[in-house]
């Protein structure tokens, strides 16, 4: 069998020889109607019958794995795709370093591994639920298509985790797969598992910030899980990462296009002061300080997804060889971390200070540090757009202690520069840092649909190039 090619003959496209794995095939076929029901109930609202120009994976070969065509979303071919198995792959970190990668779940780590797979799986449908209302206010058909592409691929990522649960975790895996369809983002009784996935994504600026910041947590976590000694998880995550790249592209370019439009409109109107918010808003574009506050919100919320700075869960997962570090293979140390240290920002006597902690306990902090570096790259590109148009403003990521709900700084208030604030000071100044009701209602007022072929809402610039190199007047969604 050619592992790179995907078998599209059965109900569930796959490159894992599902046809020869009757038990798992049946289990997935049984799970399928529940998934489709969930997609109808919780997937993009109002566009299920529309034809969307989507890419579908036809191979896992890094070159040319995608095919573009018009598809109705409920008919999208969701399936199970794993990157090819690497011959003789060894576990590259932790106490089992140097041993052959596991093709079956090691009994002693079963619960830990299942928890990681379930948490990863839970985020995928959550994001679809969070974004389900956005189609109705899309600023263009191009953006609407990108939203739906992200949505169907998050759906496929759910399939990826459900395959692992059904194939490797027996009865409890099947129960977990069911539960993934039962929880709901923001539901007070059955919420999604992680904080950021229960927040609303009420407008398109939030969507772009989410795909920039939160999907990037997805990238970092998938990179760490792609190192896993449990080979099927590693292979699944390696392929998911190829899809994730497009989601972050949507986020980065979406924010860039909003910034560009704002700066161009300001220049044209002769407004140089980015803080002259009333005047900027009158132009029908989003002022830069509001964009900064949105970034503050989404960045801080996403930092919580890395867990506590000091974590025995993270230490155990690394020691066991289940979850590695970002690009583990490129790091030059013993890959066991039994003795090293890592500097961790901590709250010591009311002050935020660096303190060396055992490297094994500080793995969440380390991944978070790698994440912040990665985030700053795109922020630099946003600032380039602003400075090239000549507006005196710079977007900055807030301090990691700002607006936190998990870990070291969850019990204090800090400003965006990391100065500790009293409760009273925080209440007074919160509006400087985070979007206010007024910001939200202004953004909402701009969220008017623009479904005319080749046209864009006035608050966002058109993209530089089309998807699949299509021309500017391409009909990315044929609305039914
Ligand atoms: N919210 O030792 P701790 C993506 C819990 S995004 C609520 O501090 P640990 C995507 C934690 O579960 C990537 N609870 O942290 C993006 C634990 O509870 P239990 C998703 C939280 O375990 C966009 C307790 O606090 N993938 O793919 O080292 C669109 C103490 O935990 C939170 C993964 O996250 C929170 N924010 O690290 C679509 C990878 N943080 O067990 C998709 C898998 C912590 O004591 N998950 N807690 O009841 C993991 O590696 C880890 O579970 C975490 C937490 C990094 C999330």
Short mmCIF file of C-alpha atoms and ligand atoms in Angstrom, two decimals:
data_model
loop_
_atom_site.label_atom_id
_atom_site.label_comp_id
_atom_site.label_asym_id
_atom_site.label_seq_id
_atom_site.Cartn_x
_atom_site.Cartn_y
_atom_site.Cartn_z
CA UNK A 1 0.00 0.00 0.00
CA UNK A 2 1.20 3.52 -0.82
CA UNK A 3 1.01 5.24 2.57
CA UNK A 4 1.17 8.70 0.99
CA UNK A 5 -2.04 8.16 -0.99
CA UNK A 6 -5.41 8.42 0.71
CA UNK A 7 -8.02 5.74 0.09
CA UNK A 8 -11.29 7.50 -0.77
CA UNK A 9 -13.33 4.38 -1.55
CA UNK A 10 -15.08 3.82 1.76
CA UNK A 11 -17.14 6.06 4.03
CA UNK A 12 -14.03 7.24 5.83
CA UNK A 13 -11.08 8.34 3.68
CA UNK A 14 -7.86 7.09 5.24
CA UNK A 15 -4.28 6.05 4.73
CA UNK A 16 -4.23 3.58 7.64
CA UNK A 17 -5.64 0.54 5.80
CA UNK A 18 -8.95 0.88 7.60
CA UNK A 19 -10.46 -1.68 5.19
CA UNK A 20 -8.35 -4.37 6.87
CA UNK A 21 -9.09 -3.20 10.41
CA UNK A 22 -12.72 -4.27 10.75
CA UNK A 23 -13.12 -3.45 14.46
CA UNK A 24 -11.91 0.15 14.17
CA UNK A 25 -13.67 0.69 10.85
CA UNK A 26 -16.98 -0.35 12.45
CA UNK A 27 -16.37 1.82 15.49
CA UNK A 28 -15.64 4.86 13.33
CA UNK A 29 -18.63 4.17 11.09
CA UNK A 30 -20.76 4.03 14.20
CA UNK A 31 -19.34 7.33 15.43
CA UNK A 32 -19.81 9.00 12.01
CA UNK A 33 -23.58 9.83 12.20
CA UNK A 34 -23.10 11.47 15.60
CA UNK A 35 -20.33 13.56 14.11
CA UNK A 36 -22.48 14.63 11.16
CA UNK A 37 -25.31 15.51 13.56
CA UNK A 38 -22.88 17.56 15.62
CA UNK A 39 -21.66 19.31 12.45
CA UNK A 40 -25.25 20.17 11.45
CA UNK A 41 -26.08 21.40 14.96
CA UNK A 42 -22.84 23.16 15.85
CA UNK A 43 -20.97 23.75 12.55
CA UNK A 44 -21.15 26.93 10.46
CA UNK A 45 -24.65 28.34 10.80
CA UNK A 46 -26.61 29.09 7.65
CA UNK A 47 -24.19 27.85 4.98
CA UNK A 48 -24.47 24.07 5.09
CA UNK A 49 -25.96 23.94 1.59
CA UNK A 50 -23.56 26.44 0.03
CA UNK A 51 -20.81 25.28 -2.30
CA UNK A 52 -17.45 26.20 -0.82
CA UNK A 53 -14.14 26.13 -2.68
CA UNK A 54 -12.27 23.89 -0.25
CA UNK A 55 -9.06 21.94 -0.30
CA UNK A 56 -9.21 18.28 0.62
CA UNK A 57 -6.16 16.19 1.41
CA UNK A 58 -5.56 13.53 -1.24
CA UNK A 59 -2.13 12.45 -0.04
CA UNK A 60 0.14 13.02 2.94
CA UNK A 61 3.06 13.73 0.69
CA UNK A 62 4.30 17.23 1.64
CA UNK A 63 4.35 18.13 -2.05
CA UNK A 64 0.91 18.42 -3.59
CA UNK A 65 -1.27 16.84 -0.91
CA UNK A 66 -4.30 18.99 -1.56
CA UNK A 67 -7.01 19.16 -4.17
CA UNK A 68 -9.35 22.17 -4.47
CA UNK A 69 -12.99 21.90 -5.47
CA UNK A 70 -16.49 23.12 -4.62
CA UNK A 71 -17.94 21.09 -1.74
CA UNK A 72 -20.99 21.35 0.50
CA UNK A 73 -19.48 21.28 3.97
CA UNK A 74 -21.50 18.35 5.36
CA UNK A 75 -20.19 16.35 2.36
CA UNK A 76 -16.55 17.19 3.09
CA UNK A 77 -14.48 13.99 3.12
CA UNK A 78 -13.27 13.98 6.71
CA UNK A 79 -10.91 11.15 7.32
CA UNK A 80 -7.90 9.64 9.03
CA UNK A 81 -4.51 10.75 7.76
CA UNK A 82 -1.19 9.94 9.34
CA UNK A 83 2.24 11.06 8.15
CA UNK A 84 4.27 8.08 6.87
CA UNK A 85 5.88 5.83 9.47
CA UNK A 86 9.61 6.51 9.76
CA UNK A 87 11.57 3.26 9.50
CA UNK A 88 13.33 2.40 12.78
CA UNK A 89 12.16 5.56 14.61
CA UNK A 90 13.49 5.78 18.18
CA UNK A 91 12.13 7.61 21.20
CA UNK A 92 14.23 10.77 21.37
CA UNK A 93 13.75 11.96 24.96
CA UNK A 94 12.84 10.96 28.50
CA UNK A 95 13.61 7.79 30.37
CA UNK A 96 12.99 5.56 27.31
CA UNK A 97 15.31 7.58 25.08
CA UNK A 98 16.92 5.36 22.43
CA UNK A 99 14.26 2.61 22.63
CA UNK A 100 12.09 1.83 19.62
CA UNK A 101 9.06 4.11 19.29
CA UNK A 102 5.88 2.36 20.53
CA UNK A 103 3.34 1.16 17.99
CA UNK A 104 0.94 0.22 20.79
CA UNK A 105 0.06 2.13 23.95
CA UNK A 106 2.46 1.28 26.77
CA UNK A 107 0.20 0.04 29.61
CA UNK A 108 1.89 2.05 32.35
CA UNK A 109 1.24 5.35 30.50
CA UNK A 110 -2.22 4.62 29.20
CA UNK A 111 -4.12 7.10 31.36
CA UNK A 112 -1.63 9.91 30.80
CA UNK A 113 -1.63 9.38 27.06
CA UNK A 114 -5.40 9.20 26.85
CA UNK A 115 -5.70 12.48 28.74
CA UNK A 116 -3.37 14.24 26.28
CA UNK A 117 -5.30 12.87 23.28
CA UNK A 118 -8.66 13.82 24.80
CA UNK A 119 -7.56 17.39 25.64
CA UNK A 120 -6.14 17.85 22.15
CA UNK A 121 -9.33 16.38 20.64
CA UNK A 122 -11.59 18.61 22.74
CA UNK A 123 -10.13 21.86 21.40
CA UNK A 124 -10.92 21.03 17.77
CA UNK A 125 -14.74 20.92 17.81
CA UNK A 126 -14.68 23.70 20.42
CA UNK A 127 -13.17 26.15 17.94
CA UNK A 128 -15.78 25.24 15.30
CA UNK A 129 -18.51 25.92 17.86
CA UNK A 130 -16.94 29.24 18.80
CA UNK A 131 -16.82 30.35 15.16
CA UNK A 132 -20.17 29.07 13.96
CA UNK A 133 -21.89 32.47 13.71
CA UNK A 134 -19.17 34.24 11.77
CA UNK A 135 -20.20 33.23 8.24
CA UNK A 136 -23.18 35.60 8.44
CA UNK A 137 -20.96 38.66 8.86
CA UNK A 138 -18.09 37.67 6.55
CA UNK A 139 -16.31 40.70 5.07
CA UNK A 140 -15.92 38.88 1.73
CA UNK A 141 -16.43 35.49 0.10
CA UNK A 142 -12.65 35.00 0.24
CA UNK A 143 -12.69 35.36 4.04
CA UNK A 144 -15.80 33.23 4.34
CA UNK A 145 -14.08 30.45 2.43
CA UNK A 146 -11.03 30.67 4.69
CA UNK A 147 -13.23 30.46 7.77
CA UNK A 148 -14.94 27.34 6.45
CA UNK A 149 -11.61 25.78 5.45
CA UNK A 150 -10.35 26.27 8.99
CA UNK A 151 -13.61 24.81 10.33
CA UNK A 152 -13.60 21.64 8.22
CA UNK A 153 -9.94 21.05 9.06
CA UNK A 154 -10.60 21.44 12.79
CA UNK A 155 -13.31 18.86 12.20
CA UNK A 156 -10.72 16.60 10.61
CA UNK A 157 -8.40 17.12 13.57
CA UNK A 158 -11.18 15.83 15.77
CA UNK A 159 -11.30 12.75 13.52
CA UNK A 160 -7.56 12.37 13.98
CA UNK A 161 -7.86 12.17 17.78
CA UNK A 162 -10.99 10.02 17.62
CA UNK A 163 -9.15 7.50 15.46
CA UNK A 164 -6.45 7.19 18.13
CA UNK A 165 -9.08 6.78 20.86
CA UNK A 166 -11.05 4.16 18.92
CA UNK A 167 -8.04 2.19 17.78
CA UNK A 168 -5.85 2.20 20.86
CA UNK A 169 -7.99 2.81 23.95
CA UNK A 170 -10.78 0.20 23.87
CA UNK A 171 -14.05 0.86 25.69
CA UNK A 172 -12.90 4.00 27.48
CA UNK A 173 -11.57 5.35 24.17
CA UNK A 174 -15.03 4.87 22.65
CA UNK A 175 -16.64 6.64 25.59
CA UNK A 176 -14.22 9.54 25.30
CA UNK A 177 -14.93 9.76 21.55
CA UNK A 178 -18.64 10.07 22.34
CA UNK A 179 -18.01 12.67 25.03
CA UNK A 180 -16.09 14.81 22.54
CA UNK A 181 -19.38 15.25 20.67
CA UNK A 182 -21.33 16.01 23.85
CA UNK A 183 -19.37 18.88 25.43
CA UNK A 184 -20.12 22.37 24.11
CA UNK A 185 -18.07 25.53 24.07
CA UNK A 186 -19.30 27.94 26.74
CA UNK A 187 -21.97 25.57 28.10
CA UNK A 188 -22.25 26.10 31.87
CA UNK A 189 -22.95 22.39 32.50
CA UNK A 190 -20.81 20.66 29.88
CA UNK A 191 -18.11 23.14 28.85
CA UNK A 192 -15.05 22.38 26.73
CA UNK A 193 -12.01 21.42 28.77
CA UNK A 194 -9.67 24.41 28.42
CA UNK A 195 -10.47 28.02 29.29
CA UNK A 196 -9.88 29.81 25.98
CA UNK A 197 -12.18 27.39 24.18
CA UNK A 198 -15.18 28.52 26.18
CA UNK A 199 -14.83 32.17 25.20
CA UNK A 200 -16.90 33.73 22.44
CA UNK A 201 -15.49 34.61 19.02
CA UNK A 202 -18.03 37.32 18.32
CA UNK A 203 -16.47 39.18 15.39
CA UNK A 204 -13.89 38.83 12.63
CA UNK A 205 -11.13 40.67 14.43
CA UNK A 206 -11.54 38.11 17.23
CA UNK A 207 -11.44 35.31 14.65
CA UNK A 208 -8.19 36.56 13.13
CA UNK A 209 -6.65 37.09 16.59
CA UNK A 210 -7.79 33.59 17.59
CA UNK A 211 -6.28 31.98 14.50
CA UNK A 212 -3.09 34.00 14.99
CA UNK A 213 -2.61 33.42 18.73
CA UNK A 214 -4.65 30.37 19.73
CA UNK A 215 -4.04 28.25 16.64
CA UNK A 216 -0.37 28.97 17.29
CA UNK A 217 -0.74 27.28 20.68
CA UNK A 218 -2.12 24.43 18.58
CA UNK A 219 1.07 24.48 16.54
CA UNK A 220 3.32 24.45 19.63
CA UNK A 221 1.36 21.66 21.35
CA UNK A 222 1.25 19.59 18.16
CA UNK A 223 4.99 20.08 17.68
CA UNK A 224 5.53 18.81 21.24
CA UNK A 225 3.18 15.83 20.70
CA UNK A 226 4.75 15.11 17.29
CA UNK A 227 7.89 14.18 19.28
CA UNK A 228 5.93 11.50 21.14
CA UNK A 229 7.35 8.04 21.64
CA UNK A 230 3.85 6.77 20.86
CA UNK A 231 4.32 6.64 17.12
CA UNK A 232 0.68 6.86 15.94
CA UNK A 233 0.27 10.11 17.91
CA UNK A 234 3.48 11.49 16.46
CA UNK A 235 2.46 10.63 12.90
CA UNK A 236 -1.03 12.10 13.37
CA UNK A 237 0.34 15.36 14.74
CA UNK A 238 2.92 15.63 11.97
CA UNK A 239 0.18 15.66 9.39
CA UNK A 240 -2.06 17.98 11.42
CA UNK A 241 0.77 20.51 11.50
CA UNK A 242 0.68 20.84 7.71
CA UNK A 243 -2.98 21.90 7.97
CA UNK A 244 -2.40 24.15 10.98
CA UNK A 245 -0.04 26.34 8.95
CA UNK A 246 -2.94 27.63 6.85
CA UNK A 247 -4.92 28.57 9.96
CA UNK A 248 -2.11 30.75 11.24
CA UNK A 249 -1.73 32.25 7.77
CA UNK A 250 -5.42 33.22 7.89
CA UNK A 251 -4.88 34.88 11.28
CA UNK A 252 -1.69 36.70 10.46
CA UNK A 253 -2.83 38.02 7.08
CA UNK A 254 -6.29 38.84 8.42
CA UNK A 255 -4.87 41.13 11.12
CA UNK A 256 -2.34 42.54 8.62
CA UNK A 257 -5.13 43.44 6.19
CA UNK A 258 -7.15 45.16 8.95
CA UNK A 259 -4.10 47.15 10.07
CA UNK A 260 -3.26 48.06 6.49
CA UNK A 261 -6.76 49.32 5.79
CA UNK A 262 -6.82 51.39 8.99
CA UNK A 263 -3.45 52.99 8.30
CA UNK A 264 -4.29 53.70 4.66
CA UNK A 265 -7.61 55.28 5.59
CA UNK A 266 -5.89 57.42 8.24
CA UNK A 267 -3.27 58.61 5.76
CA UNK A 268 -5.87 59.43 3.18
CA UNK A 269 -7.87 61.46 5.71
CA UNK A 270 -4.74 63.18 6.97
CA UNK A 271 -5.01 61.72 10.49
CA UNK A 272 -1.57 61.12 12.00
CA UNK A 273 -2.55 60.58 15.62
CA UNK A 274 -3.51 56.92 16.14
CA UNK A 275 -5.08 57.87 19.49
CA UNK A 276 -7.61 60.18 17.87
CA UNK A 277 -10.04 57.30 18.09
CA UNK A 278 -13.27 59.14 17.37
CA UNK A 279 -11.89 60.51 14.10
CA UNK A 280 -10.43 57.15 13.02
CA UNK A 281 -13.65 55.29 13.78
CA UNK A 282 -15.61 57.78 11.71
CA UNK A 283 -13.67 56.45 8.72
CA UNK A 284 -15.27 53.05 9.30
CA UNK A 285 -12.00 51.33 10.19
CA UNK A 286 -10.75 49.80 13.45
CA UNK A 287 -8.39 52.10 15.37
CA UNK A 288 -4.96 50.70 16.24
CA UNK A 289 -5.35 50.99 20.06
CA UNK A 290 -8.43 48.74 19.83
CA UNK A 291 -6.47 46.24 17.75
CA UNK A 292 -3.77 46.34 20.46
CA UNK A 293 -6.37 45.66 23.19
CA UNK A 294 -7.74 42.73 21.21
CA UNK A 295 -4.23 41.34 20.85
CA UNK A 296 -3.70 41.76 24.61
CA UNK A 297 -6.86 39.77 25.28
CA UNK A 298 -6.19 36.87 22.91
CA UNK A 299 -2.49 36.59 23.73
CA UNK A 300 -3.08 36.47 27.50
CA UNK A 301 -5.91 33.98 27.16
CA UNK A 302 -3.76 31.75 25.00
CA UNK A 303 -0.83 31.83 27.45
CA UNK A 304 -3.16 30.10 29.91
CA UNK A 305 -3.32 27.14 27.52
CA UNK A 306 0.27 26.27 28.36
CA UNK A 307 -0.74 25.30 31.92
CA UNK A 308 1.24 26.23 35.02
CA UNK A 309 4.86 27.30 34.68
CA UNK A 310 5.87 24.57 37.09
CA UNK A 311 4.03 21.36 36.31
CA UNK A 312 4.41 17.76 37.40
CA UNK A 313 2.01 16.73 34.61
CA UNK A 314 4.41 18.16 32.04
CA UNK A 315 7.42 16.60 33.80
CA UNK A 316 5.74 13.19 33.88
CA UNK A 317 4.73 13.37 30.22
CA UNK A 318 8.27 14.24 29.17
CA UNK A 319 9.91 11.67 31.45
CA UNK A 320 7.59 9.01 30.01
CA UNK A 321 8.47 9.98 26.44
CA UNK A 322 4.91 11.05 25.58
CA UNK A 323 5.27 14.81 25.03
CA UNK A 324 8.55 16.44 24.07
CA UNK A 325 9.75 19.97 23.62
CA UNK A 326 9.39 22.25 20.61
CA UNK A 327 11.69 20.77 17.95
CA UNK A 328 13.27 18.38 20.45
CA UNK A 329 15.60 16.91 17.83
CA UNK A 330 17.31 20.26 17.27
CA UNK A 331 18.10 20.82 20.96
CA UNK A 332 21.59 20.08 22.20
CA UNK A 333 21.35 18.49 25.65
CA UNK A 334 20.85 15.04 27.14
CA UNK A 335 17.08 15.05 26.29
CA UNK A 336 16.38 13.65 29.76
CA UNK A 337 16.66 16.80 31.86
CA UNK A 338 17.15 14.95 35.14
CA UNK A 339 19.66 17.53 36.37
CA UNK A 340 19.41 20.77 34.35
CA UNK A 341 17.60 23.97 35.29
CA UNK A 342 15.51 26.50 33.36
CA UNK A 343 14.76 30.13 34.29
CA UNK A 344 11.11 30.60 35.21
CA UNK A 345 9.31 33.89 35.82
CA UNK A 346 7.75 33.64 39.25
CA UNK A 347 5.98 35.75 41.79
CA UNK A 348 8.40 36.10 44.71
CA UNK A 349 7.41 38.33 47.65
CA UNK A 350 4.97 40.18 45.43
CA UNK A 351 7.60 40.80 42.76
CA UNK A 352 7.92 39.18 39.33
CA UNK A 353 11.38 37.64 39.14
CA UNK A 354 13.29 34.98 37.27
CA UNK A 355 14.19 31.90 39.26
CA UNK A 356 15.98 28.76 38.13
CA UNK A 357 13.71 25.73 38.41
CA UNK A 358 14.39 22.07 37.63
CA UNK A 359 14.22 21.87 33.82
CA UNK A 360 11.90 18.88 33.93
CA UNK A 361 9.29 20.79 35.95
CA UNK A 362 9.59 23.91 33.79
CA UNK A 363 8.58 22.39 30.45
CA UNK A 364 5.32 24.32 30.13
CA UNK A 365 7.26 27.52 30.70
CA UNK A 366 9.79 26.55 28.11
CA UNK A 367 7.15 25.79 25.47
CA UNK A 368 5.44 29.06 26.34
CA UNK A 369 8.73 30.93 25.85
CA UNK A 370 9.12 29.32 22.42
CA UNK A 371 5.55 30.35 21.67
CA UNK A 372 6.17 33.99 22.59
CA UNK A 373 9.18 34.10 20.25
CA UNK A 374 7.04 32.65 17.46
CA UNK A 375 4.22 35.15 18.14
CA UNK A 376 6.60 38.09 17.92
CA UNK A 377 7.61 37.24 14.36
CA UNK A 378 4.18 38.06 12.94
CA UNK A 379 3.77 41.07 15.25
CA UNK A 380 6.98 42.41 13.68
CA UNK A 381 5.37 42.06 10.27
CA UNK A 382 2.25 43.94 11.45
CA UNK A 383 4.46 46.76 12.70
CA UNK A 384 6.26 46.92 9.38
CA UNK A 385 2.95 47.65 7.64
CA UNK A 386 2.21 50.43 10.15
CA UNK A 387 5.63 52.04 9.86
CA UNK A 388 5.74 51.80 6.07
CA UNK A 389 2.49 53.73 5.83
CA UNK A 390 3.98 56.16 8.33
CA UNK A 391 1.74 55.99 11.39
CA UNK A 392 3.55 56.40 14.74
CA UNK A 393 2.30 53.25 16.48
CA UNK A 394 3.71 49.88 17.44
CA UNK A 395 1.78 46.75 18.43
CA UNK A 396 3.44 45.09 21.43
CA UNK A 397 2.71 41.81 23.12
CA UNK A 398 1.81 42.35 26.77
CA UNK A 399 3.91 41.01 29.63
CA UNK A 400 3.27 37.33 30.40
CA UNK A 401 1.95 38.25 33.87
CA UNK A 402 -0.83 40.36 32.36
CA UNK A 403 -4.45 39.11 32.65
CA UNK A 404 -3.68 35.52 33.58
CA UNK A 405 -6.04 32.88 34.96
CA UNK A 406 -3.72 29.89 35.16
CA UNK A 407 -0.36 29.53 36.87
CA UNK A 408 2.00 31.81 38.73
CA UNK A 409 0.25 35.11 38.02
CA UNK A 410 -3.36 34.02 38.25
CA UNK A 411 -3.80 35.58 41.69
CA UNK A 412 -2.40 39.01 40.95
CA UNK A 413 -3.17 41.85 38.57
CA UNK A 414 -0.44 43.25 36.37
CA UNK A 415 -0.36 45.89 33.67
CA UNK A 416 0.87 45.16 30.15
CA UNK A 417 4.43 46.01 31.23
CA UNK A 418 4.39 43.54 34.10
CA UNK A 419 3.93 46.06 36.95
CA UNK A 420 1.87 44.54 39.74
CA UNK A 421 -1.40 46.45 40.34
CA UNK A 422 -3.74 46.53 43.31
CA UNK A 423 -7.34 45.41 42.80
CA UNK A 424 -8.40 49.05 42.80
CA UNK A 425 -5.75 50.13 40.29
CA UNK A 426 -6.70 47.20 38.05
CA UNK A 427 -10.39 48.13 38.11
CA UNK A 428 -9.54 51.70 37.22
CA UNK A 429 -7.12 50.85 34.39
CA UNK A 430 -8.50 47.63 32.96
CA UNK A 431 -10.12 49.53 30.06
CA UNK A 432 -6.67 50.75 28.93
CA UNK A 433 -5.57 47.19 28.35
CA UNK A 434 -8.59 45.10 27.41
CA UNK A 435 -11.43 45.69 24.93
CA UNK A 436 -14.30 47.60 26.52
CA UNK A 437 -18.03 47.24 25.79
CA UNK A 438 -17.69 50.34 23.68
CA UNK A 439 -14.85 48.78 21.62
CA UNK A 440 -16.91 45.65 21.19
CA UNK A 441 -20.02 47.45 20.04
CA UNK A 442 -18.02 49.58 17.61
CA UNK A 443 -16.47 46.46 16.07
CA UNK A 444 -19.88 44.82 15.97
CA UNK A 445 -21.29 47.81 14.09
CA UNK A 446 -18.73 47.17 11.33
CA UNK A 447 -19.60 43.49 10.99
CA UNK A 448 -21.94 43.81 8.02
CA UNK A 449 -21.91 40.97 5.50
CA UNK A 450 -20.23 41.54 2.17
CA UNK A 451 -21.06 38.65 -0.13
CA UNK A 452 -20.51 40.35 -3.48
CA UNK A 453 -17.99 38.48 -5.62
CA UNK A 454 -14.57 40.18 -5.50
CA UNK A 455 -15.68 42.85 -2.98
CA UNK A 456 -14.41 43.48 0.56
CA UNK A 457 -15.84 45.26 3.58
CA UNK A 458 -14.43 48.75 4.10
CA UNK A 459 -12.50 47.89 7.29
CA UNK A 460 -10.24 45.25 5.73
CA UNK A 461 -7.87 45.39 2.74
CA UNK A 462 -8.12 42.72 0.02
CA UNK A 463 -5.50 39.95 0.18
CA UNK A 464 -2.37 40.14 -1.95
CA UNK A 465 -3.10 36.83 -3.70
CA UNK A 466 -6.12 34.57 -3.96
CA UNK A 467 -6.43 31.03 -2.59
CA UNK A 468 -5.14 28.45 -5.08
CA UNK A 469 -3.93 31.43 -7.14
CA UNK A 470 -7.48 32.34 -8.09
CA UNK A 471 -8.12 35.84 -9.47
CA UNK A 472 -9.69 38.62 -7.35
CA UNK A 473 -13.20 38.08 -8.74
CA UNK A 474 -13.31 34.36 -8.03
CA UNK A 475 -16.52 33.10 -6.39
CA UNK A 476 -15.07 31.29 -3.37
CA UNK A 477 -18.50 30.48 -1.95
CA UNK A 478 -21.65 29.93 -3.99
CA UNK A 479 -24.23 30.82 -1.42
CA UNK A 480 -27.30 28.59 -1.47
N1 LIG B 1 -7.89 25.68 31.18
O1 LIG B 1 0.06 20.98 35.45
P1 LIG B 1 -0.87 21.94 34.81
C1 LIG B 1 -5.25 23.55 19.55
C2 LIG B 1 -5.61 22.12 34.11
S1 LIG B 1 -4.73 24.20 21.06
C3 LIG B 1 -8.43 24.77 32.01
O2 LIG B 1 -0.78 23.35 35.19
P2 LIG B 1 -0.43 20.68 32.33
C4 LIG B 1 -6.20 24.36 18.78
C5 LIG B 1 -4.93 20.85 33.67
O3 LIG B 1 -5.71 20.16 32.70
C6 LIG B 1 -3.70 22.94 21.74
N2 LIG B 1 -7.71 23.88 32.73
O4 LIG B 1 -0.84 21.88 33.26
C7 LIG B 1 -6.09 25.72 18.68
C8 LIG B 1 -4.78 20.12 34.98
O5 LIG B 1 -6.02 19.52 35.31
P3 LIG B 1 -6.09 18.10 36.04
C9 LIG B 1 -4.45 21.86 22.50
C10 LIG B 1 -6.36 23.92 32.59
O6 LIG B 1 -1.32 19.53 32.53
C11 LIG B 1 -7.02 26.45 17.95
C12 LIG B 1 -4.52 21.24 35.97
O7 LIG B 1 -5.02 22.43 35.35
N3 LIG B 1 -3.58 20.77 22.88
O8 LIG B 1 -4.85 22.52 19.18
O9 LIG B 1 1.03 20.47 32.41
C13 LIG B 1 -8.06 25.79 17.31
C14 LIG B 1 -3.05 21.41 36.28
O10 LIG B 1 -2.36 21.43 35.06
C15 LIG B 1 -5.72 24.85 31.75
C16 LIG B 1 -3.00 20.61 24.08
O11 LIG B 1 -3.22 21.39 24.97
C17 LIG B 1 -6.55 25.76 31.03
N4 LIG B 1 -6.03 26.69 30.21
O12 LIG B 1 -0.67 21.40 30.93
C18 LIG B 1 -8.18 24.42 17.41
C19 LIG B 1 -2.07 19.45 24.23
N5 LIG B 1 -4.38 24.64 31.83
O13 LIG B 1 -5.46 17.11 35.09
C20 LIG B 1 -7.26 23.69 18.12
C21 LIG B 1 -2.49 18.48 25.27
C22 LIG B 1 -4.20 23.64 32.70
O14 LIG B 1 -5.33 18.27 37.28
N6 LIG B 1 -2.60 19.06 26.60
N7 LIG B 1 -5.38 23.20 33.16
O15 LIG B 1 -7.57 17.88 36.19
C23 LIG B 1 -1.55 19.31 27.42
O16 LIG B 1 -0.42 19.08 27.07
C24 LIG B 1 -1.83 19.82 28.80
O17 LIG B 1 -3.02 19.27 29.23
C25 LIG B 1 -1.91 21.36 28.93
C26 LIG B 1 -1.90 21.72 30.43
C27 LIG B 1 -0.75 22.01 28.21
C28 LIG B 1 -3.21 21.92 28.37
#
